[in-house]
Every structure is written in structure tokens, then in C-alpha cells.
Amino acid sequence: MDRSAEFRKWKAQCLSKADLSRKGSVDEDVVELVQFLNMRDQFFTTSSCAGRILLLDRGINGFEVQKQNCCWLLVTHKLCVKDDVIVALKKANGDATLKFEPFVLHVQCRQLQDAQILHSMAIDSGFRNSGITVGKRGKTMLAVRSTHGLEVPLSHKGKLMVTEEYIDFLLNVANQKMEENKKRIERFYNCLQHALERETMTNLHPKIKEKNNSSYIHKKKRNPEKTRAQCITKESDEELENDDDDDLGINVTIFPEDY
Amino acid sequence: MDRSAEFRKWKAQCLSKADLSRKGSVDEDVVELVQFLNMRDQFFTTSSCAGRILLLDRGINGFEVQKQNCCWLLVTHKLCVKDDVIVALKKANGDATLKFEPFVLHVQCRQLQDAQILHSMAIDSGFRNSGITVGKRGKTMLAVRSTHGLEVPLSHKGKLMVTEEYIDFLLNVANQKMEENKKRIERFYNCLQHALERETMTNLHPKIKEKNNSSYIHKKKRNPEKTRAQCITKESDEELENDDDDDLGINVTIFPEDY
């Protein structure tokens, strides 16, 4: 079976199966994005979460315990209010931790260049921890990930370690992150729509393609200082992997001849 | 210039330049690992951080402020004690946040299959947010990243929002994460040494290669339930991107004919 046929088979198998997640459905804030990707021949999504605030209770061994063994005291994909957390915390008898987990999305891609295009857009939209996985039997997956998290221990062996005032303050921070996360999802979706519509136009009108064969090439206006720093052994770089531009030279120049 | 020659040129340029990081040198806990990678023809490191605990002070606009505009009140790559944080917090006049940032490493790789091998080892060692970037002019980069963080707002507009007892408790959690991070680095380094030594042996004795041409293939003992779940549209999966196995089928089967 050729690569395209195999990809179509994987996609059909994957999309025909039931959603086995706890929630059982795609989160509201990413339904359109997920549908948009699944309508394209070159992509299908295998998992997603729009972003959530959750309160976990771990056993007394603390962080050693795997997450699947934790008790979920609260989970919401919406903004969160103090009283809900206070009520949920009453059920904690181990180490309760409040987390904000940003948007995450796994997209299987037909080939590496499809993953590169998506990767470039994810980075440009603020999802700076995104990365490609090339797996077994040629499966190429893009994981869209953000640097934008929050993880705050609140209680120890059932004893609350912070005040209600602190929980209120913390939820303000978490809710702000949730809002920012939503903006990034919208930015990513818009960016995707524009780029993929341009691709369709280019395919329908090959002459445009000749004139503009770099339609996918992401042209960064590079700061000369940054360009210089690009290939510097910046070990221990204090800005590493955070919201600034660590300038990996993300780009979607395609080089099929290299492999 | 062919791809190998170009890679050698990039490597020479990169390693001959000064380390422009704030610290100016590679963190002690990853020096051996970094040197080991830089001694191999197919890799060079462009940035690294062994893991650190840091206290940042942000302006009153809170999280909107880019990290490079923050004031660094404290940073340590070692275990951290309460008194150091208490002293540092006295200098905070905005929103101070304590963070634990785990090991991060960027490795430029000669070709995609080199990045795949490294990626597989990173995942197996617990660095589950690792991913490949294929960039401009064919630059192939592996980012080794962990899911293992901590981000705790401590003060608001200069006012401390938690007790000293909480800071003590929090540093226990952060220090435990630092220890676990160190174990993962060691695991990754050991894994790397074994795999790359095996590769050298195989190259020296091609007959072994014929007998064992899957020396790099990472064989997972798959749980049949997990195998079944592998291609399920697990949207909103509650275990997504965390310490459990989200079973992307990471593997290093190499398929140069696909590109």
C-alpha cells in the first residue's frame, strides 16, 4: 500500500472509533478547529484538550504517584470561581494541587512537510513547545503545546496550606491564562484557515503557484542581533523554552531531496 | 555543498562561538551529556539547562509581561532553602512567582533519523514533551523537554500572599522535582551511551548489523488494551501529555524512501 493510501486507512479507522475520553466529546472551544483539520486530506486529529483548570488530590507519596492514580476533585474548561475550589478542597485528604493546563492537540500528518507547515503555524500562534514525532511505520504526528502553565500545591496530607484570599488571587491568574490560551487557539485557527485556503487556491491555479512558489514559506523579519545569536552555543540560556523567541529558525522550506 | 558537509560547517561555527548565556557556561549536571553529544558526528547541542528553581518578579501587568522584562530575584540549579527565597522576596515589588523549570536541551541533528533515535531515548527517559523541528535549510533539531514543572504565584503588587510555612512546603516539592529531574537526566545519558555504543559496534562489524538490523528499534511491550486505544479519537483525554504513556507509538523505524 502506498503512503497516501495507508494514511487514508489510518484516518478512516481513527475517526470511525468512539471517543473514549472521560468527557466523551471534543471540547467546545476547539470543535471547529478539529473539524477543519479532519476535513483536510493531509491531517487528522488523534487527541485534543482546549485547556482546563483542574484540582488533583495525590496520595501521601506526593509527586511520585502517577496522574492516573490521582483523584480528580475538580475540572473545568471554563473560568473558575473560588467557591468551587473551596468546596472541592474539602474532599482532599492527600496533597491537592491546582493546575492550569493549556491547549494541547495531536495531529497525525500525511507527510513530514504537512507537519512542518502546521508546526510553523503553531509556533507563530504562541504554541512554542510544539514538536514533531516521526514514529513507527512512518506515522508523523505534530503535538501542539504551549509553555503557558500553572501548577500550585495547595494542601499537604489533607491540610490546607494557603488562605482563601490566596485561592481567589490564584484563580484570577489561572483565569487570565485561560483567556490568553483561548486567544492563542483563535490565532492558530485563523492562521491555519488562511494558509490552507491559500494552498487550495494555489493548487487550483498552478500559474499562481509558479509566480508564488513560496506561498508556505514563513518569512520572519529577523532582528539582525537575533540572527547572529541563532547559532551561538547558548548553554544555560535563561530565556530557553519560554515565551520569547528562542529562534530555532522555524520555517517550512521543504526539502524532499534530503531524505 | 552536500548535507553532511553543511552540517559539519554549522557544527564548527556553532561550537566555536562564545557562550552568551547569563551564566556563560554549561550547567554542571549536563556537562558530560553535552560533551558526549558534541563528540558524535551526527549531533551538536545549541542550548541546555540542567533544571533550575527561580523566583521572578513581574510588573503589575502580571503574566502579560514577557519573561525577558522580568526581574530575576533568585535562580539556582541546586536544591533551594527557604531563607534564600524569603530574602529574595523582600526585593519583589510586583507579582513574584516561584518556578521549577526542568531539564531542557536542544540538539541539532545531521538528519531526521538521528533526531528520531534521540527522540525515542528522550521519551523513554521520561522527557515526554520532546519534539523534532525541521527548519530552514533542512536544519533538524530535537528539543528534549519534560512535563515536570511548577509555577506558583507568591506575591501580588509586592504583597506576599502566602505564609513562610507554605514556602517551606513548596520548596520541598520543588526540591523533590529537582531530584527526580536529575535522575531522568542520568537515565537519558545512560540510554544514549548504550545505544550509540551499540551503533558504533554495528558499524564496525557489519555482519552484526545483518543479524540485528533492528538494533535501534525500540520495542515496547504493548498492553493489548493500549494498542487498541492507540488510534482512538481520544479528544479531551484526561491523561493527555502527562506522565503516563499517551502511546504515540514512538519508534525509530527509519524510512528514507518516504521523503
mmCIF file with all atom_site columns, C-alpha atoms in Angstrom, chain A residues 3 10 13-15 17-23 25-27 34 44-49 52 63-64 66-68 72 95 99 101 104 106 111-112 116 119 128-141 143 145 148-156 159 161-163 165-166 169-170 173 176-177 180 222 228 230-244 246 248-251 253 255-256 258-259, chain B residues 3 10 13-15 17-23 25-27 34 44-49 52 63-64 66-68 72 95 99 101 104 106 111-112 116 119 128-141 143 145 148-156 159 161-163 165-166 169-170 173 176-177 180 222 228 230-244 246 248-251 253 255-256 258-259:
data_model
loop_
_atom_site.group_PDB
_atom_site.id
_atom_site.type_symbol
_atom_site.label_atom_id
_atom_site.label_alt_id
_atom_site.label_comp_id
_atom_site.label_asym_id
_atom_site.label_entity_id
_atom_site.label_seq_id
_atom_site.pdbx_PDB_ins_code
_atom_site.Cartn_x
_atom_site.Cartn_y
_atom_site.Cartn_z
_atom_site.occupancy
_atom_site.B_iso_or_equiv
_atom_site.pdbx_formal_charge
_atom_site.auth_seq_id
_atom_site.auth_comp_id
_atom_site.auth_asym_id
_atom_site.auth_atom_id
_atom_site.pdbx_PDB_model_num
ATOM 1   C CA . ARG A 1 3   ? 1.875   6.057  1.780  1.00 0.00 ? 3   ARG A CA 1
ATOM 2   C CA . TRP A 1 10  ? -5.390  5.128  9.368  1.00 0.00 ? 10  TRP A CA 1
ATOM 3   C CA . GLN A 1 13  ? -10.030 3.819  11.267 1.00 0.00 ? 13  GLN A CA 1
ATOM 4   C CA . CYS A 1 14  ? -9.245  6.560  13.743 1.00 0.00 ? 14  CYS A CA 1
ATOM 5   C CA . LEU A 1 15  ? -12.209 8.805  13.006 1.00 0.00 ? 15  LEU A CA 1
ATOM 6   C CA . LYS A 1 17  ? -13.874 4.893  16.533 1.00 0.00 ? 17  LYS A CA 1
ATOM 7   C CA . ALA A 1 18  ? -15.619 6.081  19.650 1.00 0.00 ? 18  ALA A CA 1
ATOM 8   C CA . ASP A 1 19  ? -14.235 8.921  21.740 1.00 0.00 ? 19  ASP A CA 1
ATOM 9   C CA . LEU A 1 20  ? -13.048 7.083  24.846 1.00 0.00 ? 20  LEU A CA 1
ATOM 10  C CA . SER A 1 21  ? -12.092 10.163 26.836 1.00 0.00 ? 21  SER A CA 1
ATOM 11  C CA . ARG A 1 22  ? -13.705 10.769 30.213 1.00 0.00 ? 22  ARG A CA 1
ATOM 12  C CA . LYS A 1 23  ? -15.700 13.636 28.718 1.00 0.00 ? 23  LYS A CA 1
ATOM 13  C CA . SER A 1 25  ? -16.596 14.605 23.231 1.00 0.00 ? 25  SER A CA 1
ATOM 14  C CA . VAL A 1 26  ? -14.361 17.297 21.763 1.00 0.00 ? 26  VAL A CA 1
ATOM 15  C CA . ASP A 1 27  ? -14.118 20.452 23.893 1.00 0.00 ? 27  ASP A CA 1
ATOM 16  C CA . VAL A 1 34  ? -10.689 19.885 14.995 1.00 0.00 ? 34  VAL A CA 1
ATOM 17  C CA . PHE A 1 44  ? -6.487  14.054 11.246 1.00 0.00 ? 44  PHE A CA 1
ATOM 18  C CA . THR A 1 45  ? -6.576  14.777 14.968 1.00 0.00 ? 45  THR A CA 1
ATOM 19  C CA . THR A 1 46  ? -5.985  11.980 17.472 1.00 0.00 ? 46  THR A CA 1
ATOM 20  C CA . SER A 1 47  ? -6.478  13.917 20.724 1.00 0.00 ? 47  SER A CA 1
ATOM 21  C CA . SER A 1 48  ? -7.169  17.396 21.992 1.00 0.00 ? 48  SER A CA 1
ATOM 22  C CA . CYS A 1 49  ? -7.901  19.441 25.074 1.00 0.00 ? 49  CYS A CA 1
ATOM 23  C CA . ARG A 1 52  ? -8.567  23.395 31.649 1.00 0.00 ? 52  ARG A CA 1
ATOM 24  C CA . PHE A 1 63  ? 4.571   13.660 43.066 1.00 0.00 ? 63  PHE A CA 1
ATOM 25  C CA . GLU A 1 64  ? 5.689   10.040 42.759 1.00 0.00 ? 64  GLU A CA 1
ATOM 26  C CA . GLN A 1 66  ? 1.121   8.747  38.524 1.00 0.00 ? 66  GLN A CA 1
ATOM 27  C CA . LYS A 1 67  ? -1.616  11.106 37.497 1.00 0.00 ? 67  LYS A CA 1
ATOM 28  C CA . GLN A 1 68  ? -3.996  8.326  36.581 1.00 0.00 ? 68  GLN A CA 1
ATOM 29  C CA . TRP A 1 72  ? -9.786  14.482 40.331 1.00 0.00 ? 72  TRP A CA 1
ATOM 30  C CA . ASP A 1 95  ? -1.672  16.613 48.564 1.00 0.00 ? 95  ASP A CA 1
ATOM 31  C CA . LYS A 1 99  ? -3.197  23.160 37.721 1.00 0.00 ? 99  LYS A CA 1
ATOM 32  C CA . GLU A 1 101 ? -3.202  23.011 31.592 1.00 0.00 ? 101 GLU A CA 1
ATOM 33  C CA . VAL A 1 104 ? -2.937  20.580 23.546 1.00 0.00 ? 104 VAL A CA 1
ATOM 34  C CA . HIS A 1 106 ? -2.164  15.886 18.426 1.00 0.00 ? 106 HIS A CA 1
ATOM 35  C CA . GLN A 1 111 ? 3.888   13.515 5.401  1.00 0.00 ? 111 GLN A CA 1
ATOM 36  C CA . LEU A 1 112 ? 6.667   15.478 7.062  1.00 0.00 ? 112 LEU A CA 1
ATOM 37  C CA . GLN A 1 116 ? 6.190   21.289 9.130  1.00 0.00 ? 116 GLN A CA 1
ATOM 38  C CA . HIS A 1 119 ? 4.328   23.309 13.220 1.00 0.00 ? 119 HIS A CA 1
ATOM 39  C CA . ARG A 1 128 ? 6.195   27.301 21.420 1.00 0.00 ? 128 ARG A CA 1
ATOM 40  C CA . ASN A 1 129 ? 6.606   23.803 22.869 1.00 0.00 ? 129 ASN A CA 1
ATOM 41  C CA . SER A 1 130 ? 5.102   22.158 19.799 1.00 0.00 ? 130 SER A CA 1
ATOM 42  C CA . GLY A 1 131 ? 7.085   19.415 18.111 1.00 0.00 ? 131 GLY A CA 1
ATOM 43  C CA . ILE A 1 132 ? 7.002   16.671 15.522 1.00 0.00 ? 132 ILE A CA 1
ATOM 44  C CA . THR A 1 133 ? 7.227   12.950 16.225 1.00 0.00 ? 133 THR A CA 1
ATOM 45  C CA . VAL A 1 134 ? 8.120   10.534 13.450 1.00 0.00 ? 134 VAL A CA 1
ATOM 46  C CA . GLY A 1 135 ? 7.055   7.142  14.630 1.00 0.00 ? 135 GLY A CA 1
ATOM 47  C CA . LYS A 1 136 ? 6.536   3.537  13.809 1.00 0.00 ? 136 LYS A CA 1
ATOM 48  C CA . ARG A 1 137 ? 5.574   2.755  10.229 1.00 0.00 ? 137 ARG A CA 1
ATOM 49  C CA . GLY A 1 138 ? 6.147   6.354  9.213  1.00 0.00 ? 138 GLY A CA 1
ATOM 50  C CA . LYS A 1 139 ? 3.454   7.846  11.395 1.00 0.00 ? 139 LYS A CA 1
ATOM 51  C CA . THR A 1 140 ? 4.126   11.582 11.535 1.00 0.00 ? 140 THR A CA 1
ATOM 52  C CA . MET A 1 141 ? 2.492   13.442 14.362 1.00 0.00 ? 141 MET A CA 1
ATOM 53  C CA . ALA A 1 143 ? 1.926   17.855 19.033 1.00 0.00 ? 143 ALA A CA 1
ATOM 54  C CA . ARG A 1 145 ? 1.853   22.530 23.057 1.00 0.00 ? 145 ARG A CA 1
ATOM 55  C CA . HIS A 1 148 ? 1.754   28.527 29.395 1.00 0.00 ? 148 HIS A CA 1
ATOM 56  C CA . GLY A 1 149 ? 1.051   26.538 32.588 1.00 0.00 ? 149 GLY A CA 1
ATOM 57  C CA . LEU A 1 150 ? 0.435   26.796 36.302 1.00 0.00 ? 150 LEU A CA 1
ATOM 58  C CA . GLU A 1 151 ? 0.965   24.148 38.972 1.00 0.00 ? 151 GLU A CA 1
ATOM 59  C CA . VAL A 1 152 ? 0.350   25.096 42.582 1.00 0.00 ? 152 VAL A CA 1
ATOM 60  C CA . PRO A 1 153 ? 0.396   22.731 45.579 1.00 0.00 ? 153 PRO A CA 1
ATOM 61  C CA . LEU A 1 154 ? -2.452  23.782 47.921 1.00 0.00 ? 154 LEU A CA 1
ATOM 62  C CA . SER A 1 155 ? -2.686  21.191 50.641 1.00 0.00 ? 155 SER A CA 1
ATOM 63  C CA . HIS A 1 156 ? -0.436  18.654 52.354 1.00 0.00 ? 156 HIS A CA 1
ATOM 64  C CA . LYS A 1 159 ? -4.240  20.185 55.480 1.00 0.00 ? 159 LYS A CA 1
ATOM 65  C CA . MET A 1 161 ? -1.579  25.333 53.267 1.00 0.00 ? 161 MET A CA 1
ATOM 66  C CA . VAL A 1 162 ? -2.940  28.623 51.849 1.00 0.00 ? 162 VAL A CA 1
ATOM 67  C CA . THR A 1 163 ? -5.658  31.158 52.640 1.00 0.00 ? 163 THR A CA 1
ATOM 68  C CA . GLU A 1 165 ? -7.645  35.086 49.746 1.00 0.00 ? 165 GLU A CA 1
ATOM 69  C CA . TYR A 1 166 ? -4.698  33.345 48.073 1.00 0.00 ? 166 TYR A CA 1
ATOM 70  C CA . PHE A 1 169 ? -5.807  35.564 43.736 1.00 0.00 ? 169 PHE A CA 1
ATOM 71  C CA . LEU A 1 170 ? -4.588  32.294 42.195 1.00 0.00 ? 170 LEU A CA 1
ATOM 72  C CA . VAL A 1 173 ? -4.115  34.261 37.465 1.00 0.00 ? 173 VAL A CA 1
ATOM 73  C CA . GLN A 1 176 ? -6.230  35.135 32.829 1.00 0.00 ? 176 GLN A CA 1
ATOM 74  C CA . LYS A 1 177 ? -4.166  32.260 31.470 1.00 0.00 ? 177 LYS A CA 1
ATOM 75  C CA . GLU A 1 180 ? -4.900  34.103 26.829 1.00 0.00 ? 180 GLU A CA 1
ATOM 76  C CA . ARG A 1 222 ? 14.706  38.765 11.581 1.00 0.00 ? 222 ARG A CA 1
ATOM 77  C CA . ARG A 1 228 ? 23.613  36.444 14.902 1.00 0.00 ? 228 ARG A CA 1
ATOM 78  C CA . GLN A 1 230 ? 20.913  31.891 16.210 1.00 0.00 ? 230 GLN A CA 1
ATOM 79  C CA . CYS A 1 231 ? 23.870  29.604 16.134 1.00 0.00 ? 231 CYS A CA 1
ATOM 80  C CA . ILE A 1 232 ? 25.522  30.521 19.364 1.00 0.00 ? 232 ILE A CA 1
ATOM 81  C CA . THR A 1 233 ? 26.091  27.858 21.955 1.00 0.00 ? 233 THR A CA 1
ATOM 82  C CA . LYS A 1 234 ? 23.706  29.496 24.348 1.00 0.00 ? 234 LYS A CA 1
ATOM 83  C CA . GLU A 1 235 ? 24.008  26.812 27.012 1.00 0.00 ? 235 GLU A CA 1
ATOM 84  C CA . SER A 1 236 ? 22.098  27.673 30.168 1.00 0.00 ? 236 SER A CA 1
ATOM 85  C CA . ASP A 1 237 ? 20.272  30.355 28.250 1.00 0.00 ? 237 ASP A CA 1
ATOM 86  C CA . GLU A 1 238 ? 17.944  31.986 30.697 1.00 0.00 ? 238 GLU A CA 1
ATOM 87  C CA . GLU A 1 239 ? 15.277  32.593 28.081 1.00 0.00 ? 239 GLU A CA 1
ATOM 88  C CA . LEU A 1 240 ? 15.168  28.988 26.970 1.00 0.00 ? 240 LEU A CA 1
ATOM 89  C CA . GLU A 1 241 ? 11.813  27.489 26.033 1.00 0.00 ? 241 GLU A CA 1
ATOM 90  C CA . ASN A 1 242 ? 9.764   30.333 27.241 1.00 0.00 ? 242 ASN A CA 1
ATOM 91  C CA . ASP A 1 243 ? 7.503   32.939 25.772 1.00 0.00 ? 243 ASP A CA 1
ATOM 92  C CA . ASP A 1 244 ? 10.245  34.792 23.990 1.00 0.00 ? 244 ASP A CA 1
ATOM 93  C CA . ASP A 1 246 ? 14.380  31.230 21.013 1.00 0.00 ? 246 ASP A CA 1
ATOM 94  C CA . LEU A 1 248 ? 15.082  27.853 16.155 1.00 0.00 ? 248 LEU A CA 1
ATOM 95  C CA . GLY A 1 249 ? 14.629  29.200 12.654 1.00 0.00 ? 249 GLY A CA 1
ATOM 96  C CA . ILE A 1 250 ? 11.249  27.514 12.307 1.00 0.00 ? 250 ILE A CA 1
ATOM 97  C CA . ASN A 1 251 ? 10.347  27.563 8.704  1.00 0.00 ? 251 ASN A CA 1
ATOM 98  C CA . THR A 1 253 ? 11.076  25.207 3.444  1.00 0.00 ? 253 THR A CA 1
ATOM 99  C CA . PHE A 1 255 ? 13.465  19.640 1.051  1.00 0.00 ? 255 PHE A CA 1
ATOM 100 C CA . PRO A 1 256 ? 12.248  16.222 -0.036 1.00 0.00 ? 256 PRO A CA 1
ATOM 101 C CA . ASP A 1 258 ? 17.283  15.493 1.672  1.00 0.00 ? 258 ASP A CA 1
ATOM 102 C CA . TYR A 1 259 ? 15.868  12.165 2.728  1.00 0.00 ? 259 TYR A CA 1
ATOM 103 C CA . ARG B 1 3   ? 24.162  17.798 3.543  1.00 0.00 ? 3   ARG B CA 1
ATOM 104 C CA . TRP B 1 10  ? 27.182  24.540 11.077 1.00 0.00 ? 10  TRP B CA 1
ATOM 105 C CA . GLN B 1 13  ? 30.579  27.540 13.574 1.00 0.00 ? 13  GLN B CA 1
ATOM 106 C CA . CYS B 1 14  ? 28.262  26.892 16.482 1.00 0.00 ? 14  CYS B CA 1
ATOM 107 C CA . LEU B 1 15  ? 30.781  25.248 18.800 1.00 0.00 ? 15  LEU B CA 1
ATOM 108 C CA . LYS B 1 17  ? 31.294  30.722 19.316 1.00 0.00 ? 17  LYS B CA 1
ATOM 109 C CA . ALA B 1 18  ? 31.177  32.106 22.823 1.00 0.00 ? 18  ALA B CA 1
ATOM 110 C CA . ASP B 1 19  ? 28.515  31.002 25.285 1.00 0.00 ? 19  ASP B CA 1
ATOM 111 C CA . LEU B 1 20  ? 26.390  34.141 25.556 1.00 0.00 ? 20  LEU B CA 1
ATOM 112 C CA . SER B 1 21  ? 24.104  32.868 28.297 1.00 0.00 ? 21  SER B CA 1
ATOM 113 C CA . ARG B 1 22  ? 23.861  34.793 31.553 1.00 0.00 ? 22  ARG B CA 1
ATOM 114 C CA . LYS B 1 23  ? 25.787  32.033 33.307 1.00 0.00 ? 23  LYS B CA 1
ATOM 115 C CA . SER B 1 25  ? 28.892  28.012 30.867 1.00 0.00 ? 25  SER B CA 1
ATOM 116 C CA . VAL B 1 26  ? 27.159  24.653 30.618 1.00 0.00 ? 26  VAL B CA 1
ATOM 117 C CA . ASP B 1 27  ? 25.412  23.557 33.820 1.00 0.00 ? 27  ASP B CA 1
ATOM 118 C CA . VAL B 1 34  ? 26.596  17.800 26.286 1.00 0.00 ? 34  VAL B CA 1
ATOM 119 C CA . PHE B 1 44  ? 25.684  19.140 18.365 1.00 0.00 ? 44  PHE B CA 1
ATOM 120 C CA . THR B 1 45  ? 23.935  20.949 21.181 1.00 0.00 ? 45  THR B CA 1
ATOM 121 C CA . THR B 1 46  ? 22.766  24.535 20.731 1.00 0.00 ? 46  THR B CA 1
ATOM 122 C CA . SER B 1 47  ? 21.367  25.181 24.208 1.00 0.00 ? 47  SER B CA 1
ATOM 123 C CA . SER B 1 48  ? 20.760  23.466 27.517 1.00 0.00 ? 48  SER B CA 1
ATOM 124 C CA . CYS B 1 49  ? 19.645  23.979 31.070 1.00 0.00 ? 49  CYS B CA 1
ATOM 125 C CA . ARG B 1 52  ? 16.511  25.223 37.989 1.00 0.00 ? 52  ARG B CA 1
ATOM 126 C CA . PHE B 1 63  ? 1.591   37.441 33.030 1.00 0.00 ? 63  PHE B CA 1
ATOM 127 C CA . GLU B 1 64  ? 1.350   39.753 30.027 1.00 0.00 ? 64  GLU B CA 1
ATOM 128 C CA . GLN B 1 66  ? 7.494   38.896 28.614 1.00 0.00 ? 66  GLN B CA 1
ATOM 129 C CA . LYS B 1 67  ? 9.931   36.970 30.718 1.00 0.00 ? 67  LYS B CA 1
ATOM 130 C CA . GLN B 1 68  ? 12.924  38.928 29.489 1.00 0.00 ? 68  GLN B CA 1
ATOM 131 C CA . TRP B 1 72  ? 15.185  37.683 38.388 1.00 0.00 ? 72  TRP B CA 1
ATOM 132 C CA . ASP B 1 95  ? 3.955   39.807 41.175 1.00 0.00 ? 95  ASP B CA 1
ATOM 133 C CA . LYS B 1 99  ? 9.097   28.290 39.187 1.00 0.00 ? 99  LYS B CA 1
ATOM 134 C CA . GLU B 1 101 ? 11.939  24.536 35.235 1.00 0.00 ? 101 GLU B CA 1
ATOM 135 C CA . VAL B 1 104 ? 15.811  21.285 28.557 1.00 0.00 ? 104 VAL B CA 1
ATOM 136 C CA . HIS B 1 106 ? 18.296  21.495 22.038 1.00 0.00 ? 106 HIS B CA 1
ATOM 137 C CA . GLN B 1 111 ? 19.417  14.067 9.553  1.00 0.00 ? 111 GLN B CA 1
ATOM 138 C CA . LEU B 1 112 ? 15.906  13.141 10.566 1.00 0.00 ? 112 LEU B CA 1
ATOM 139 C CA . GLN B 1 116 ? 14.325  10.100 15.732 1.00 0.00 ? 116 GLN B CA 1
ATOM 140 C CA . HIS B 1 119 ? 13.727  11.458 20.423 1.00 0.00 ? 119 HIS B CA 1
ATOM 141 C CA . ARG B 1 128 ? 7.628   13.258 27.254 1.00 0.00 ? 128 ARG B CA 1
ATOM 142 C CA . ASN B 1 129 ? 7.229   16.736 25.772 1.00 0.00 ? 129 ASN B CA 1
ATOM 143 C CA . SER B 1 130 ? 10.232  16.320 23.489 1.00 0.00 ? 130 SER B CA 1
ATOM 144 C CA . GLY B 1 131 ? 9.770   17.013 19.801 1.00 0.00 ? 131 GLY B CA 1
ATOM 145 C CA . ILE B 1 132 ? 11.511  17.472 16.484 1.00 0.00 ? 132 ILE B CA 1
ATOM 146 C CA . THR B 1 133 ? 11.659  20.696 14.491 1.00 0.00 ? 133 THR B CA 1
ATOM 147 C CA . VAL B 1 134 ? 12.576  20.643 10.817 1.00 0.00 ? 134 VAL B CA 1
ATOM 148 C CA . GLY B 1 135 ? 13.561  24.150 9.937  1.00 0.00 ? 135 GLY B CA 1
ATOM 149 C CA . LYS B 1 136 ? 15.056  26.464 7.409  1.00 0.00 ? 136 LYS B CA 1
ATOM 150 C CA . ARG B 1 137 ? 17.658  24.958 5.082  1.00 0.00 ? 137 ARG B CA 1
ATOM 151 C CA . GLY B 1 138 ? 16.964  21.498 6.451  1.00 0.00 ? 138 GLY B CA 1
ATOM 152 C CA . LYS B 1 139 ? 18.061  22.208 9.997  1.00 0.00 ? 139 LYS B CA 1
ATOM 153 C CA . THR B 1 140 ? 16.746  19.347 12.109 1.00 0.00 ? 140 THR B CA 1
ATOM 154 C CA . MET B 1 141 ? 16.543  19.990 15.803 1.00 0.00 ? 141 MET B CA 1
ATOM 155 C CA . ALA B 1 143 ? 14.127  19.671 21.778 1.00 0.00 ? 143 ALA B CA 1
ATOM 156 C CA . ARG B 1 145 ? 11.510  18.667 27.271 1.00 0.00 ? 145 ARG B CA 1
ATOM 157 C CA . HIS B 1 148 ? 7.643   18.109 35.077 1.00 0.00 ? 148 HIS B CA 1
ATOM 158 C CA . GLY B 1 149 ? 7.157   21.750 36.151 1.00 0.00 ? 149 GLY B CA 1
ATOM 159 C CA . LEU B 1 150 ? 5.939   24.006 38.927 1.00 0.00 ? 150 LEU B CA 1
ATOM 160 C CA . GLU B 1 151 ? 4.721   27.592 38.696 1.00 0.00 ? 151 GLU B CA 1
ATOM 161 C CA . VAL B 1 152 ? 3.445   29.251 41.845 1.00 0.00 ? 152 VAL B CA 1
ATOM 162 C CA . PRO B 1 153 ? 2.447   32.922 42.207 1.00 0.00 ? 153 PRO B CA 1
ATOM 163 C CA . LEU B 1 154 ? 3.665   34.097 45.642 1.00 0.00 ? 154 LEU B CA 1
ATOM 164 C CA . SER B 1 155 ? 3.085   37.835 45.830 1.00 0.00 ? 155 SER B CA 1
ATOM 165 C CA . HIS B 1 156 ? 0.793   40.429 44.268 1.00 0.00 ? 156 HIS B CA 1
ATOM 166 C CA . LYS B 1 159 ? 2.391   41.918 48.948 1.00 0.00 ? 159 LYS B CA 1
ATOM 167 C CA . MET B 1 161 ? 0.179   36.150 49.580 1.00 0.00 ? 161 MET B CA 1
ATOM 168 C CA . VAL B 1 162 ? 1.446   33.014 51.390 1.00 0.00 ? 162 VAL B CA 1
ATOM 169 C CA . THR B 1 163 ? 2.993   32.061 54.726 1.00 0.00 ? 163 THR B CA 1
ATOM 170 C CA . GLU B 1 165 ? 5.348   27.626 56.286 1.00 0.00 ? 165 GLU B CA 1
ATOM 171 C CA . TYR B 1 166 ? 3.865   27.369 52.787 1.00 0.00 ? 166 TYR B CA 1
ATOM 172 C CA . PHE B 1 169 ? 6.422   23.149 51.971 1.00 0.00 ? 169 PHE B CA 1
ATOM 173 C CA . LEU B 1 170 ? 6.643   24.440 48.390 1.00 0.00 ? 170 LEU B CA 1
ATOM 174 C CA . VAL B 1 173 ? 8.047   19.891 46.441 1.00 0.00 ? 173 VAL B CA 1
ATOM 175 C CA . GLN B 1 176 ? 11.853  16.693 45.039 1.00 0.00 ? 176 GLN B CA 1
ATOM 176 C CA . LYS B 1 177 ? 11.188  17.632 41.432 1.00 0.00 ? 177 LYS B CA 1
ATOM 177 C CA . GLU B 1 180 ? 13.628  13.452 40.008 1.00 0.00 ? 180 GLU B CA 1
ATOM 178 C CA . ARG B 1 222 ? 2.433   -3.227 24.335 1.00 0.00 ? 222 ARG B CA 1
ATOM 179 C CA . ARG B 1 228 ? -6.376  -0.866 20.824 1.00 0.00 ? 228 ARG B CA 1
ATOM 180 C CA . GLN B 1 230 ? -3.730  3.823  20.086 1.00 0.00 ? 230 GLN B CA 1
ATOM 181 C CA . CYS B 1 231 ? -5.809  5.042  17.204 1.00 0.00 ? 231 CYS B CA 1
ATOM 182 C CA . ILE B 1 232 ? -8.877  6.134  19.039 1.00 0.00 ? 232 ILE B CA 1
ATOM 183 C CA . THR B 1 233 ? -10.052 9.703  18.749 1.00 0.00 ? 233 THR B CA 1
ATOM 184 C CA . LYS B 1 234 ? -9.428  10.336 22.402 1.00 0.00 ? 234 LYS B CA 1
ATOM 185 C CA . GLU B 1 235 ? -10.378 14.001 22.273 1.00 0.00 ? 235 GLU B CA 1
ATOM 186 C CA . SER B 1 236 ? -10.297 15.634 25.696 1.00 0.00 ? 236 SER B CA 1
ATOM 187 C CA . ASP B 1 237 ? -8.328  12.694 27.001 1.00 0.00 ? 237 ASP B CA 1
ATOM 188 C CA . GLU B 1 238 ? -7.721  13.382 30.642 1.00 0.00 ? 238 GLU B CA 1
ATOM 189 C CA . GLU B 1 239 ? -4.278  11.796 30.594 1.00 0.00 ? 239 GLU B CA 1
ATOM 190 C CA . LEU B 1 240 ? -3.064  13.850 27.669 1.00 0.00 ? 240 LEU B CA 1
ATOM 191 C CA . GLU B 1 241 ? 0.557   14.987 27.677 1.00 0.00 ? 241 GLU B CA 1
ATOM 192 C CA . ASN B 1 242 ? 1.288   13.920 31.158 1.00 0.00 ? 242 ASN B CA 1
ATOM 193 C CA . ASP B 1 243 ? 3.431   11.374 32.872 1.00 0.00 ? 243 ASP B CA 1
ATOM 194 C CA . ASP B 1 244 ? 1.516   8.388  31.619 1.00 0.00 ? 244 ASP B CA 1
ATOM 195 C CA . ASP B 1 246 ? -0.048  8.502  25.606 1.00 0.00 ? 246 ASP B CA 1
ATOM 196 C CA . LEU B 1 248 ? 2.180   7.855  20.158 1.00 0.00 ? 248 LEU B CA 1
ATOM 197 C CA . GLY B 1 249 ? 3.971   4.726  19.052 1.00 0.00 ? 249 GLY B CA 1
ATOM 198 C CA . ILE B 1 250 ? 7.352   6.408  19.322 1.00 0.00 ? 250 ILE B CA 1
ATOM 199 C CA . ASN B 1 251 ? 9.795   4.329  17.456 1.00 0.00 ? 251 ASN B CA 1
ATOM 200 C CA . THR B 1 253 ? 11.919  2.764  12.281 1.00 0.00 ? 253 THR B CA 1
ATOM 201 C CA . PHE B 1 255 ? 12.037  5.113  6.184  1.00 0.00 ? 255 PHE B CA 1
ATOM 202 C CA . PRO B 1 256 ? 14.254  7.252  3.997  1.00 0.00 ? 256 PRO B CA 1
ATOM 203 C CA . ASP B 1 258 ? 9.288   8.149  2.267  1.00 0.00 ? 258 ASP B CA 1
ATOM 204 C CA . TYR B 1 259 ? 10.799  11.561 1.654  1.00 0.00 ? 259 TYR B CA 1
#
